[in-house]
PDB file of C-alpha atoms in Angstrom:
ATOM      1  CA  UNK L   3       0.000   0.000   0.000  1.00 37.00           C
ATOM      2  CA  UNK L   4       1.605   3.362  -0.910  1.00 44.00           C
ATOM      3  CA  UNK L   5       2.261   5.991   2.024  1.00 52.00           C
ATOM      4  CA  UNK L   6      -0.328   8.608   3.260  1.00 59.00           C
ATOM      5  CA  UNK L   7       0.472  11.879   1.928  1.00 75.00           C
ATOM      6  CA  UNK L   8       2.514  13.975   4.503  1.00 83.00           C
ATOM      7  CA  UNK L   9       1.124  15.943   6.555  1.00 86.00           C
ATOM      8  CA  UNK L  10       2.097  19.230   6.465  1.00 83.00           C
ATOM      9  CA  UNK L  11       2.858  22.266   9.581  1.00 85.00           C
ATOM     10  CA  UNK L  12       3.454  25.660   8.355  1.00 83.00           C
ATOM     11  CA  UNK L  13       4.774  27.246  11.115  1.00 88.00           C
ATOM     12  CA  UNK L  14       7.568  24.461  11.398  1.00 87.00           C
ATOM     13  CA  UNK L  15       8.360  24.727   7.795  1.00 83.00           C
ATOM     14  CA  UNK L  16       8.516  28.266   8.258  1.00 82.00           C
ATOM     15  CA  UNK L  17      11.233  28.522  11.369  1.00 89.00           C
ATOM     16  CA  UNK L  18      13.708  28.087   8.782  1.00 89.00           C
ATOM     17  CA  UNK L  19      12.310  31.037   6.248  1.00 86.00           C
ATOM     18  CA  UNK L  20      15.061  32.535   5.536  1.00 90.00           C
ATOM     19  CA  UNK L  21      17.346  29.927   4.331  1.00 91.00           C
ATOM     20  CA  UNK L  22      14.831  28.409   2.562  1.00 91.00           C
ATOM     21  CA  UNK L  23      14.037  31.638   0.549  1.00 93.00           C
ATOM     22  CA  UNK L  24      17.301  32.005  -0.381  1.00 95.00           C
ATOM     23  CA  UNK L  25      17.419  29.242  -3.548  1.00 96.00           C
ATOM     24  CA  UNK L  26      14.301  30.733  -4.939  1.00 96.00           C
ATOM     25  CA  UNK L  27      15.251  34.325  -4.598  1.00 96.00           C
ATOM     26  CA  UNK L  28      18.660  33.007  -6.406  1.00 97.00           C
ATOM     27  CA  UNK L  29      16.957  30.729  -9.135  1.00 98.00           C
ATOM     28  CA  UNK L  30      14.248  33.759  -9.489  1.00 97.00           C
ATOM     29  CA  UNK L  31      17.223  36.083 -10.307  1.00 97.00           C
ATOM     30  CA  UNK L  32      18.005  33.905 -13.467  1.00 97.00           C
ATOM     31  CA  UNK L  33      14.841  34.376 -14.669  1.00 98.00           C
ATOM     32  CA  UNK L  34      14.068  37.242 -17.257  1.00 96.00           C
ATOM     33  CA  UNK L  35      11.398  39.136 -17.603  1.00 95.00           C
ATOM     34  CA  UNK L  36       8.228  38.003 -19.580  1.00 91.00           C
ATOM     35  CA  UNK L  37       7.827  38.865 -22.997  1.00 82.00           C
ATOM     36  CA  UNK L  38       4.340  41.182 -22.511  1.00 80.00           C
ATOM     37  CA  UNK L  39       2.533  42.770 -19.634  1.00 83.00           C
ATOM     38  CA  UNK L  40       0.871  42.171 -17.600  1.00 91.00           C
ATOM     39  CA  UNK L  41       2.296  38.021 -17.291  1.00 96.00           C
ATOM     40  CA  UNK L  42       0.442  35.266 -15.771  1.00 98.00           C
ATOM     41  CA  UNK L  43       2.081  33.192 -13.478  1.00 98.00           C
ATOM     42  CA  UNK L  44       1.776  29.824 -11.795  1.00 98.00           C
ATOM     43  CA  UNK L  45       3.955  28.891  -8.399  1.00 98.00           C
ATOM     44  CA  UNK L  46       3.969  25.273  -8.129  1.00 98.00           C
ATOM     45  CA  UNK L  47       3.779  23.614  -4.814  1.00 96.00           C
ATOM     46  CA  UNK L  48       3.632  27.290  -2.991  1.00 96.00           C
ATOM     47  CA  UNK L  49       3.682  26.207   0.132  1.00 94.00           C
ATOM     48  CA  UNK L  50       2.549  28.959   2.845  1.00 95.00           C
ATOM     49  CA  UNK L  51       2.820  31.888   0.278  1.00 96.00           C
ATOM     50  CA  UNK L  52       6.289  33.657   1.717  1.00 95.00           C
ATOM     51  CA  UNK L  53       8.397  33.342  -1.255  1.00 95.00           C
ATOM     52  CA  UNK L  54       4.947  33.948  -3.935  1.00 97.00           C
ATOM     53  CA  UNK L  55       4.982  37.189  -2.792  1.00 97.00           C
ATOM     54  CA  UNK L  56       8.807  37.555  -4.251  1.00 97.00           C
ATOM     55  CA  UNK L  57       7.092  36.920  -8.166  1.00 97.00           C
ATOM     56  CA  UNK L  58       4.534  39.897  -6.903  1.00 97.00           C
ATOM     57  CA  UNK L  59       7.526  42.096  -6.087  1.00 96.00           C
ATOM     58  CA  UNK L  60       9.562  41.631  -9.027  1.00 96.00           C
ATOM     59  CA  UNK L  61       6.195  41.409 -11.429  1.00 97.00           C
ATOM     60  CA  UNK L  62       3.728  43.657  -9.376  1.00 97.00           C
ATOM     61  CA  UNK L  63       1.002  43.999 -12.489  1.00 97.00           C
ATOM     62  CA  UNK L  64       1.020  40.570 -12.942  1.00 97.00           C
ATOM     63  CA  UNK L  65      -2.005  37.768 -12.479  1.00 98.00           C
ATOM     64  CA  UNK L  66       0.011  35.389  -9.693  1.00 98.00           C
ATOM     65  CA  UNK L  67      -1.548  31.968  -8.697  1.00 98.00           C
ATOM     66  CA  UNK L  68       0.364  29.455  -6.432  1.00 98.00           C
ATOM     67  CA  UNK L  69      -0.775  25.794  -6.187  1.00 98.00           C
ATOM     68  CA  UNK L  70      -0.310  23.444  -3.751  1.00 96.00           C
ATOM     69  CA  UNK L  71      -1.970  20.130  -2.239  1.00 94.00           C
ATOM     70  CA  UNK L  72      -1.649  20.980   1.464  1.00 94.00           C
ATOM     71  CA  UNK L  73      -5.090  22.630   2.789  1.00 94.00           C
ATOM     72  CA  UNK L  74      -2.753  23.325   6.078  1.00 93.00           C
ATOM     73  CA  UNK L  75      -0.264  25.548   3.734  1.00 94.00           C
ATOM     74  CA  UNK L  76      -2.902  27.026   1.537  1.00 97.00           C
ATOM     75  CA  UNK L  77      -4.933  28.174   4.592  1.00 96.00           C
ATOM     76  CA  UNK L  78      -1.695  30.502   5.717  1.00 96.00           C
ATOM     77  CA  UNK L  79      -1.586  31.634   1.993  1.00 97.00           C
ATOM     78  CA  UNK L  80      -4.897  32.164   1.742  1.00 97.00           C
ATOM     79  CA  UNK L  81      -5.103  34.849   5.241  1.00 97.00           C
ATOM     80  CA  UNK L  82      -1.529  35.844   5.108  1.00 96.00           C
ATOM     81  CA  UNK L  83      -0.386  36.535   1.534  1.00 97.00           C
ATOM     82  CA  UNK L  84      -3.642  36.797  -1.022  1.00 97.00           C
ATOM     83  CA  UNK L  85      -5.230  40.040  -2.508  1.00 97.00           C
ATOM     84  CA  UNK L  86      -4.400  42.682  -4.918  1.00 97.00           C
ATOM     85  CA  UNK L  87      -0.833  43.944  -5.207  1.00 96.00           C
ATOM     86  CA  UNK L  88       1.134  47.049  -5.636  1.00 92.00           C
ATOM     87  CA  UNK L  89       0.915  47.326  -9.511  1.00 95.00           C
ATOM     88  CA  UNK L  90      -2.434  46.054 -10.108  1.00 96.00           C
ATOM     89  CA  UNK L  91      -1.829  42.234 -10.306  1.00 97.00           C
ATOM     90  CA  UNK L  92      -3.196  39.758  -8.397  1.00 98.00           C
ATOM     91  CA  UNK L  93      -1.633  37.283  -6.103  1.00 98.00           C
ATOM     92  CA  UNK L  94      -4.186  34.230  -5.410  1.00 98.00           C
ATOM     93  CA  UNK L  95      -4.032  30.527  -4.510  1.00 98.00           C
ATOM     94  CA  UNK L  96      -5.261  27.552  -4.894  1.00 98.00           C
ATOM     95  CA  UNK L  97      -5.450  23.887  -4.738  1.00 97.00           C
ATOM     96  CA  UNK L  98      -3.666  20.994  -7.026  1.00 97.00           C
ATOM     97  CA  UNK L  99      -2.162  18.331  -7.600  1.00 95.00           C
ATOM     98  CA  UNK L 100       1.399  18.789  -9.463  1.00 95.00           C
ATOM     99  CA  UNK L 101       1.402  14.988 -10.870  1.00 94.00           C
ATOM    100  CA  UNK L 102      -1.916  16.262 -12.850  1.00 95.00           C
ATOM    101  CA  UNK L 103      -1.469  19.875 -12.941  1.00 97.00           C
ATOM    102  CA  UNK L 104      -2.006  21.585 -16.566  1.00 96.00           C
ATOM    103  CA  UNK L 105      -2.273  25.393 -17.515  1.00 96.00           C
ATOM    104  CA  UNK L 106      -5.491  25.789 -18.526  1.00 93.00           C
ATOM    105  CA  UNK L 107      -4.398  29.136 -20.274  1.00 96.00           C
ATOM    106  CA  UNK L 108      -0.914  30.417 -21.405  1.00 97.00           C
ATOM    107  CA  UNK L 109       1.434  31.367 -19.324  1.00 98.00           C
ATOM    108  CA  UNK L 110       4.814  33.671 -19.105  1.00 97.00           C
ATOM    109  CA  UNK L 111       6.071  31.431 -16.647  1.00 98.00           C
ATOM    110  CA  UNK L 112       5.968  28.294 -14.676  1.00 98.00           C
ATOM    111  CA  UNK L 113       7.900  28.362 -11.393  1.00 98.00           C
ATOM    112  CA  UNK L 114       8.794  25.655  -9.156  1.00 98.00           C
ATOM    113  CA  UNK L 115      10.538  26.109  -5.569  1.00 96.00           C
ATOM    114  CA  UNK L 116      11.811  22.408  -3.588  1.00 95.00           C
ATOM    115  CA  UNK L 117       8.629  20.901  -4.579  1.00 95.00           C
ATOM    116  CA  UNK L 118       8.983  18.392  -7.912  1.00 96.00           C
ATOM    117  CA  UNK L 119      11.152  15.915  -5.416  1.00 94.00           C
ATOM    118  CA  UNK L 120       8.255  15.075  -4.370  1.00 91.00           C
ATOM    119  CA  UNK L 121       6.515  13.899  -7.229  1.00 93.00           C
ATOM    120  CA  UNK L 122       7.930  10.633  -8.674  1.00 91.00           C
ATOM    121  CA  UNK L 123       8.010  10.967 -12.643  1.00 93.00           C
ATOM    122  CA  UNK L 124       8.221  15.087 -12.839  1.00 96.00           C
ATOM    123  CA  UNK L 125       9.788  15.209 -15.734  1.00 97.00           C
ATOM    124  CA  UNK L 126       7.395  13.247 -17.936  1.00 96.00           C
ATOM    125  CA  UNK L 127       5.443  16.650 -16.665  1.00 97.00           C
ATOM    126  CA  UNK L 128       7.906  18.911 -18.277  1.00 98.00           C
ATOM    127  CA  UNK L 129       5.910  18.627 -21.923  1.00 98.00           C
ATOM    128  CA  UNK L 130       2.423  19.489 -20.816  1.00 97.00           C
ATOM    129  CA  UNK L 131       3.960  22.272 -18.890  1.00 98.00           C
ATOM    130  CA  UNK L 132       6.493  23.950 -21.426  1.00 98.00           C
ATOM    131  CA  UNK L 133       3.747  23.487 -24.206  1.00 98.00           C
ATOM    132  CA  UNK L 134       1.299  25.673 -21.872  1.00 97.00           C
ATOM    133  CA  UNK L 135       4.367  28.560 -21.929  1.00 97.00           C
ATOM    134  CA  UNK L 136       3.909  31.273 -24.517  1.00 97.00           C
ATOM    135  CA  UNK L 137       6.267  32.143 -26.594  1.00 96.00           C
ATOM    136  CA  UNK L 138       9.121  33.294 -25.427  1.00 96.00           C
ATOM    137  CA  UNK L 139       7.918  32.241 -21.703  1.00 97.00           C
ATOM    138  CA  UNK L 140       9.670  29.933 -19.200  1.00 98.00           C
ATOM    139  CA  UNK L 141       9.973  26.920 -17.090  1.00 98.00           C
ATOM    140  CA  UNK L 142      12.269  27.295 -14.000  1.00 98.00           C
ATOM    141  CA  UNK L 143      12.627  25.059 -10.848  1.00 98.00           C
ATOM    142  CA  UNK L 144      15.102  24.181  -7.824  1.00 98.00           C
ATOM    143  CA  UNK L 145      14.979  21.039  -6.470  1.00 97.00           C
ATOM    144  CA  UNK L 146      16.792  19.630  -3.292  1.00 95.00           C
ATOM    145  CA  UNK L 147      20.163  17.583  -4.760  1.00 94.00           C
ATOM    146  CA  UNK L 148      20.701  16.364  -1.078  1.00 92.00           C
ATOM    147  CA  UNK L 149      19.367  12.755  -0.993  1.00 91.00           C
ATOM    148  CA  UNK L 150      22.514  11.209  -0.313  1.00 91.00           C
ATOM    149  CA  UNK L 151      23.637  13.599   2.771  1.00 95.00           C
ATOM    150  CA  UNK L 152      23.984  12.302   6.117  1.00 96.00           C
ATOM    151  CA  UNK L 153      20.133  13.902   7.131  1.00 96.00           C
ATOM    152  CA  UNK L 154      18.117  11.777   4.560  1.00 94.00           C
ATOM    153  CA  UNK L 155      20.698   8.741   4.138  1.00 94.00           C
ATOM    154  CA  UNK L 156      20.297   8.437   8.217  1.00 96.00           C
ATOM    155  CA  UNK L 157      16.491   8.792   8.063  1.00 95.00           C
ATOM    156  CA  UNK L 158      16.471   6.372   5.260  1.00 93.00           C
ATOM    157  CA  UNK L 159      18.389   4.221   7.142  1.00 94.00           C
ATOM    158  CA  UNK L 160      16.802   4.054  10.340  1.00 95.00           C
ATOM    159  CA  UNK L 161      13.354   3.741   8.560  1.00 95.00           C
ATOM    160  CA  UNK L 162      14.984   0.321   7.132  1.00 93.00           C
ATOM    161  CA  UNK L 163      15.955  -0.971  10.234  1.00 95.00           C
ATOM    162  CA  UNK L 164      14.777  -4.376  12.106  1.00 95.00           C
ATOM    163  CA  UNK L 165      12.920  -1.887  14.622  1.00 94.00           C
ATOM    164  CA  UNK L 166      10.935   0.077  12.049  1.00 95.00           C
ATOM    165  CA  UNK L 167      10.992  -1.170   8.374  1.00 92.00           C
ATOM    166  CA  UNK L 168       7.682  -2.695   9.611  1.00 91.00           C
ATOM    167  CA  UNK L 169       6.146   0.368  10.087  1.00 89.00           C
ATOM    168  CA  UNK L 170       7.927   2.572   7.540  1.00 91.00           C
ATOM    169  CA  UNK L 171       8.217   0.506   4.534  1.00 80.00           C
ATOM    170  CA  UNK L 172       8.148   2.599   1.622  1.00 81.00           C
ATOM    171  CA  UNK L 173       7.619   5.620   3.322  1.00 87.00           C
ATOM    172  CA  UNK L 174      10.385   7.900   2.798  1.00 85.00           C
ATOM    173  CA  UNK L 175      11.493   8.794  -0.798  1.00 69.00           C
ATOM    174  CA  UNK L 176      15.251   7.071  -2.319  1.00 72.00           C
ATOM    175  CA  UNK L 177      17.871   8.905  -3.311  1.00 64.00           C
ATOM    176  CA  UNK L 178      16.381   8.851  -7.225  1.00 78.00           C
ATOM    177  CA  UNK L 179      13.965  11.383  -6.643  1.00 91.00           C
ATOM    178  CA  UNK L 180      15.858  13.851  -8.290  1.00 95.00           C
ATOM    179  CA  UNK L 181      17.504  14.121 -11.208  1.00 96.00           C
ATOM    180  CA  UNK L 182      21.303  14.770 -12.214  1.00 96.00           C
ATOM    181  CA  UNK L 183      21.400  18.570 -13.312  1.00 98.00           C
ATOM    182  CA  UNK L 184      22.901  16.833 -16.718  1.00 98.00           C
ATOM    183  CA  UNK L 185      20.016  14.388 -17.093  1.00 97.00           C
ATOM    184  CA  UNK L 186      17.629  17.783 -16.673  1.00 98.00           C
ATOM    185  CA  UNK L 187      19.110  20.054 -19.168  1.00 98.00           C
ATOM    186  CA  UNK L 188      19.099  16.863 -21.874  1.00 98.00           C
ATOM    187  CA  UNK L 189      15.522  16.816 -20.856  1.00 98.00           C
ATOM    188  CA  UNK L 190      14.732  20.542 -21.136  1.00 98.00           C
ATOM    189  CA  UNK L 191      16.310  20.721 -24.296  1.00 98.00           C
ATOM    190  CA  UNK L 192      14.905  17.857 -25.964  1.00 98.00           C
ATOM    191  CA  UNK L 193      11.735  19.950 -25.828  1.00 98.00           C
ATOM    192  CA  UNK L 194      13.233  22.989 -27.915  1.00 97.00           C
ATOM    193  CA  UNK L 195      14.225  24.749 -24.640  1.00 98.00           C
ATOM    194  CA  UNK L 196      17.539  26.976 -23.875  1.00 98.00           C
ATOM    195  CA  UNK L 197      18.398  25.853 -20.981  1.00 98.00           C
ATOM    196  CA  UNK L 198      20.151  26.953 -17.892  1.00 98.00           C
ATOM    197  CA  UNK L 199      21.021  24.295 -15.641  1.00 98.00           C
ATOM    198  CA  UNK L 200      23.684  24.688 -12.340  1.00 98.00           C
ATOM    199  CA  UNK L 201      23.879  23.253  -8.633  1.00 98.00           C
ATOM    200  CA  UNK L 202      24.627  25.443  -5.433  1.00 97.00           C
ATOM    201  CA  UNK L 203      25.985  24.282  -2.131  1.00 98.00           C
ATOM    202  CA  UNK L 204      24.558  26.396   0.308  1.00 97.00           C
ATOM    203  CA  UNK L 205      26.285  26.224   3.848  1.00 97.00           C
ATOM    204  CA  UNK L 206      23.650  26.824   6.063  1.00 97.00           C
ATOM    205  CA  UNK L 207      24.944  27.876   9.968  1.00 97.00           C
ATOM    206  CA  UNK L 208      21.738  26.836  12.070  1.00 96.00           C
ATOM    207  CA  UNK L 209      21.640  28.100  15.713  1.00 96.00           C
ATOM    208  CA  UNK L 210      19.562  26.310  18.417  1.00 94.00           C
ATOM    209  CA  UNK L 211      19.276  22.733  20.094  1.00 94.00           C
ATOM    210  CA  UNK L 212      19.224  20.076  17.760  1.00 96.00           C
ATOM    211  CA  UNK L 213      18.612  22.398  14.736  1.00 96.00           C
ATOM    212  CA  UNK L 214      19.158  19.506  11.810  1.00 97.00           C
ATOM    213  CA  UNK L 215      16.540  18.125  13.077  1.00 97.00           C
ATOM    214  CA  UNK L 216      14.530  20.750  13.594  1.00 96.00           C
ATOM    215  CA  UNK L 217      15.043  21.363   9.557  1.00 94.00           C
ATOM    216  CA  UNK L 218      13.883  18.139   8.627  1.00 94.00           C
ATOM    217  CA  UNK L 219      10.826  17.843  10.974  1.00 94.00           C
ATOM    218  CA  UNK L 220       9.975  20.691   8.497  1.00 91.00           C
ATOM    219  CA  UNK L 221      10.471  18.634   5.244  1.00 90.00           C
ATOM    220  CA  UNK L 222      11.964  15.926   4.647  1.00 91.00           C
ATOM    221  CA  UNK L 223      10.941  14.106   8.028  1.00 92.00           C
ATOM    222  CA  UNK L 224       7.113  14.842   7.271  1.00 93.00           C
ATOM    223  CA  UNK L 225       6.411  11.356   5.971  1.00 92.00           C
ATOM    224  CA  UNK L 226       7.564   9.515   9.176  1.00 94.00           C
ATOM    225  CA  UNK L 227       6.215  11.939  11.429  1.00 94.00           C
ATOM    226  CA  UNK L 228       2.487  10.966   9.427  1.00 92.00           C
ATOM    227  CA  UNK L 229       3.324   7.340   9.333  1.00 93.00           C
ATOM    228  CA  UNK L 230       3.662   7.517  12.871  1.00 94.00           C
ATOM    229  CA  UNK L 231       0.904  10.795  13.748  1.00 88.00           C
ATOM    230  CA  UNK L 232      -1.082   7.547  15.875  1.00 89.00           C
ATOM    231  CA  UNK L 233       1.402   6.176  17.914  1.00 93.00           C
ATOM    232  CA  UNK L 234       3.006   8.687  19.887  1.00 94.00           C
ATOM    233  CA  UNK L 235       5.382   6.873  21.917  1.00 96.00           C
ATOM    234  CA  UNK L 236       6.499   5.000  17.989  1.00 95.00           C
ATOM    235  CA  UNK L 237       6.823   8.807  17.004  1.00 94.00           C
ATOM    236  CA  UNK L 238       8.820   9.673  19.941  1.00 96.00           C
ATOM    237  CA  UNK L 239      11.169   6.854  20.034  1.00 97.00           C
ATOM    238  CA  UNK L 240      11.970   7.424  16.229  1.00 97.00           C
ATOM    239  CA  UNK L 241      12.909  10.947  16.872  1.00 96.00           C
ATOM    240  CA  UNK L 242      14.596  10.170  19.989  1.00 97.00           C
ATOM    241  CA  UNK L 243      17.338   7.554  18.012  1.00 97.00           C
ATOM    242  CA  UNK L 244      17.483   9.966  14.714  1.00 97.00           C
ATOM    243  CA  UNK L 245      17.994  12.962  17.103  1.00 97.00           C
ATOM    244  CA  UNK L 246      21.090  10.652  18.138  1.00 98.00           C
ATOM    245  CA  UNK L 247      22.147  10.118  14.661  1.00 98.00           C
ATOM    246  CA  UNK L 248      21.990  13.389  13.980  1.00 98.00           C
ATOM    247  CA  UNK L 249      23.888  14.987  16.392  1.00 97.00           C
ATOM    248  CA  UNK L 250      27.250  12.591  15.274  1.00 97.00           C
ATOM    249  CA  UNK L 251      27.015  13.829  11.783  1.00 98.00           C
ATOM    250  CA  UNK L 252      26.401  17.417  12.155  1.00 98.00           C
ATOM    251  CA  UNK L 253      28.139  18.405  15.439  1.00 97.00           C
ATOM    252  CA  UNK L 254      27.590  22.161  16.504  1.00 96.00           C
ATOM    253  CA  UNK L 255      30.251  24.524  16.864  1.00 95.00           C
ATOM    254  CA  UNK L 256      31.332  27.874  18.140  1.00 95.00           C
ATOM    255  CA  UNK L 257      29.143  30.006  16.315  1.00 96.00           C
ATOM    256  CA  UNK L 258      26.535  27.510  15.204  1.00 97.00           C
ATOM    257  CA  UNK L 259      25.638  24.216  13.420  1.00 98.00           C
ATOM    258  CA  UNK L 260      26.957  23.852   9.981  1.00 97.00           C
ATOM    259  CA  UNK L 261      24.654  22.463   7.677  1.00 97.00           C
ATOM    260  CA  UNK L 262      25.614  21.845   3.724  1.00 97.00           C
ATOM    261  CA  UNK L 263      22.887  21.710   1.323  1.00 97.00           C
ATOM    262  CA  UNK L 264      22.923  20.829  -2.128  1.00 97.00           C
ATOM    263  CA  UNK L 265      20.410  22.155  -4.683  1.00 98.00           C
ATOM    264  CA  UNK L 266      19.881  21.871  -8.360  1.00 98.00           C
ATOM    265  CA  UNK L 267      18.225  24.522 -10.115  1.00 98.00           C
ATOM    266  CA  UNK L 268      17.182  24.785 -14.264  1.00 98.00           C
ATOM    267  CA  UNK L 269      15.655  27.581 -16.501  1.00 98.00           C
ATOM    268  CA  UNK L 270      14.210  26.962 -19.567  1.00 98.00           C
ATOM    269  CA  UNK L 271      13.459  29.297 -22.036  1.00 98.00           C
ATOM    270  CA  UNK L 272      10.740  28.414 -24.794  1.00 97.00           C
ATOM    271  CA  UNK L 273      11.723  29.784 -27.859  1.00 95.00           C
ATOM    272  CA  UNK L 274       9.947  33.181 -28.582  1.00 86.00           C
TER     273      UNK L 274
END
């Protein structure tokens, strides 16, 4: 049977903000202006609406609407982060699915920020989505490159031990569920796209008790911690020996808790 969809908590996610906007305000910098005014643009997998609002401030006439599957996030996005903005645009959200998601009119651009990892297959999506572009408009995304760091490869790990594999079989994604940044640019440009592909190390320094995991509980632990949302003590002894685990591989120092993180981003231009 395949795993429940995560469950998602927006105000953990969001006790990281700031390093987590910094790959989309860095990918979002790559991407050029839209052809014509005012552009319509789609956010996919928006989360609680924080980093949306960067496409309003660099494109405040244009008609801005982030999807994503979590009622939890889209209820933040929704009060905090919806309405009119400065130029005239509009900045609204809504629900979908990304595995089925199609523009269902043209748009200038197509923007994805640390959310495609989490649907198996995104590329075959990659068509249907550059084909809904206009001319001249554009595909971008940044996906986590990460898998094989000690903070999944651990959680992987422990999820496949004796004590839990029973429980957590199949729950947490592999290490395939992102693509080489040379396997995406072949893709990108097999459909007629220039494209821009690069990775980025970021070296995160996280302050606080146990801040790795504090991260992941955010993310990338979201599947166990739903797996195990009706057994409590199951919950708490998992976190208890990955807390452990943890704490070997990224040791804190002086100033703070050094945490590398790869990412892969890609922009892809349709041709105009």
């Amino acid at each position: 049977m395949p795993a429940a969809a995560p469950t998602w908590d927006p105000a953990q996610y969001l006790r990281h903000a700031g390093h987590r906007a910094r790959p989309f305000a860095d990918l979002l910098a790559r991407v050029p202006d839209p052809p014509g005014a005012p552009a319509r643009v789609a956010d996919l997998g928006c989360g609680p609406g924080n980093v949306t609002t960067l496409l309003a401030a660099r494109w405040p006439t244009a008609r801005i609407t982030g999807y994503d599957n979590s009622t939890e996030m889209l209820d933040m996005a929704h009060v905090e982060h919806e309405g009119p903005t400065s130029g005239g645009g509009r900045l609204d959200f809504s629900h979908a699915d990304v595995r089925t998601w199609t523009p269902g009119e043209p748009h200038d651009l197509i923007i994805s920020n640390a959310t495609l990892q989490w649907v198996p297959g995104h590329v075959e999506r990659f068509a249907d989505w550059v084909a809904g572009l206009k001319p001249g408009g554009t595909l971008a995304f940044q996906v986590p490159g990460n898998f094989d760091a000690p903070s999944h490869r651990l959680m992987r790990e422990l999820a496949a031990s004796p004590r839990w594999r029973g429980r957590l079989a199949d729950t947490l994604r592999h290490a395939d569920a992102v693509l080489t940044p040379e396997a995406y640019l072949e893709r990108l440009t097999s459909l007629g796209c220039a494209a821009d592909v690069w990775e980025t190390t970021y070296l995160h320094l996280l302050q606080g008790e146990d801040p790795v995991l504090d991260w992941v509980k955010g993310t990338g632990l979201r599947p166990v911690l739903t797996a195990l949302g009706d057994e409590p003590e199951a919950r708490e002894a998992f976190v208890a020996e990955y807390r452990a685990a943890l704490r070997e591989a990224y040791p804190a120092g002086p100033h703070g808790t050094p945490f590398p993180f790869r990412r892969v981003f890609a922009v892809a231009g349709k041709p105009g």
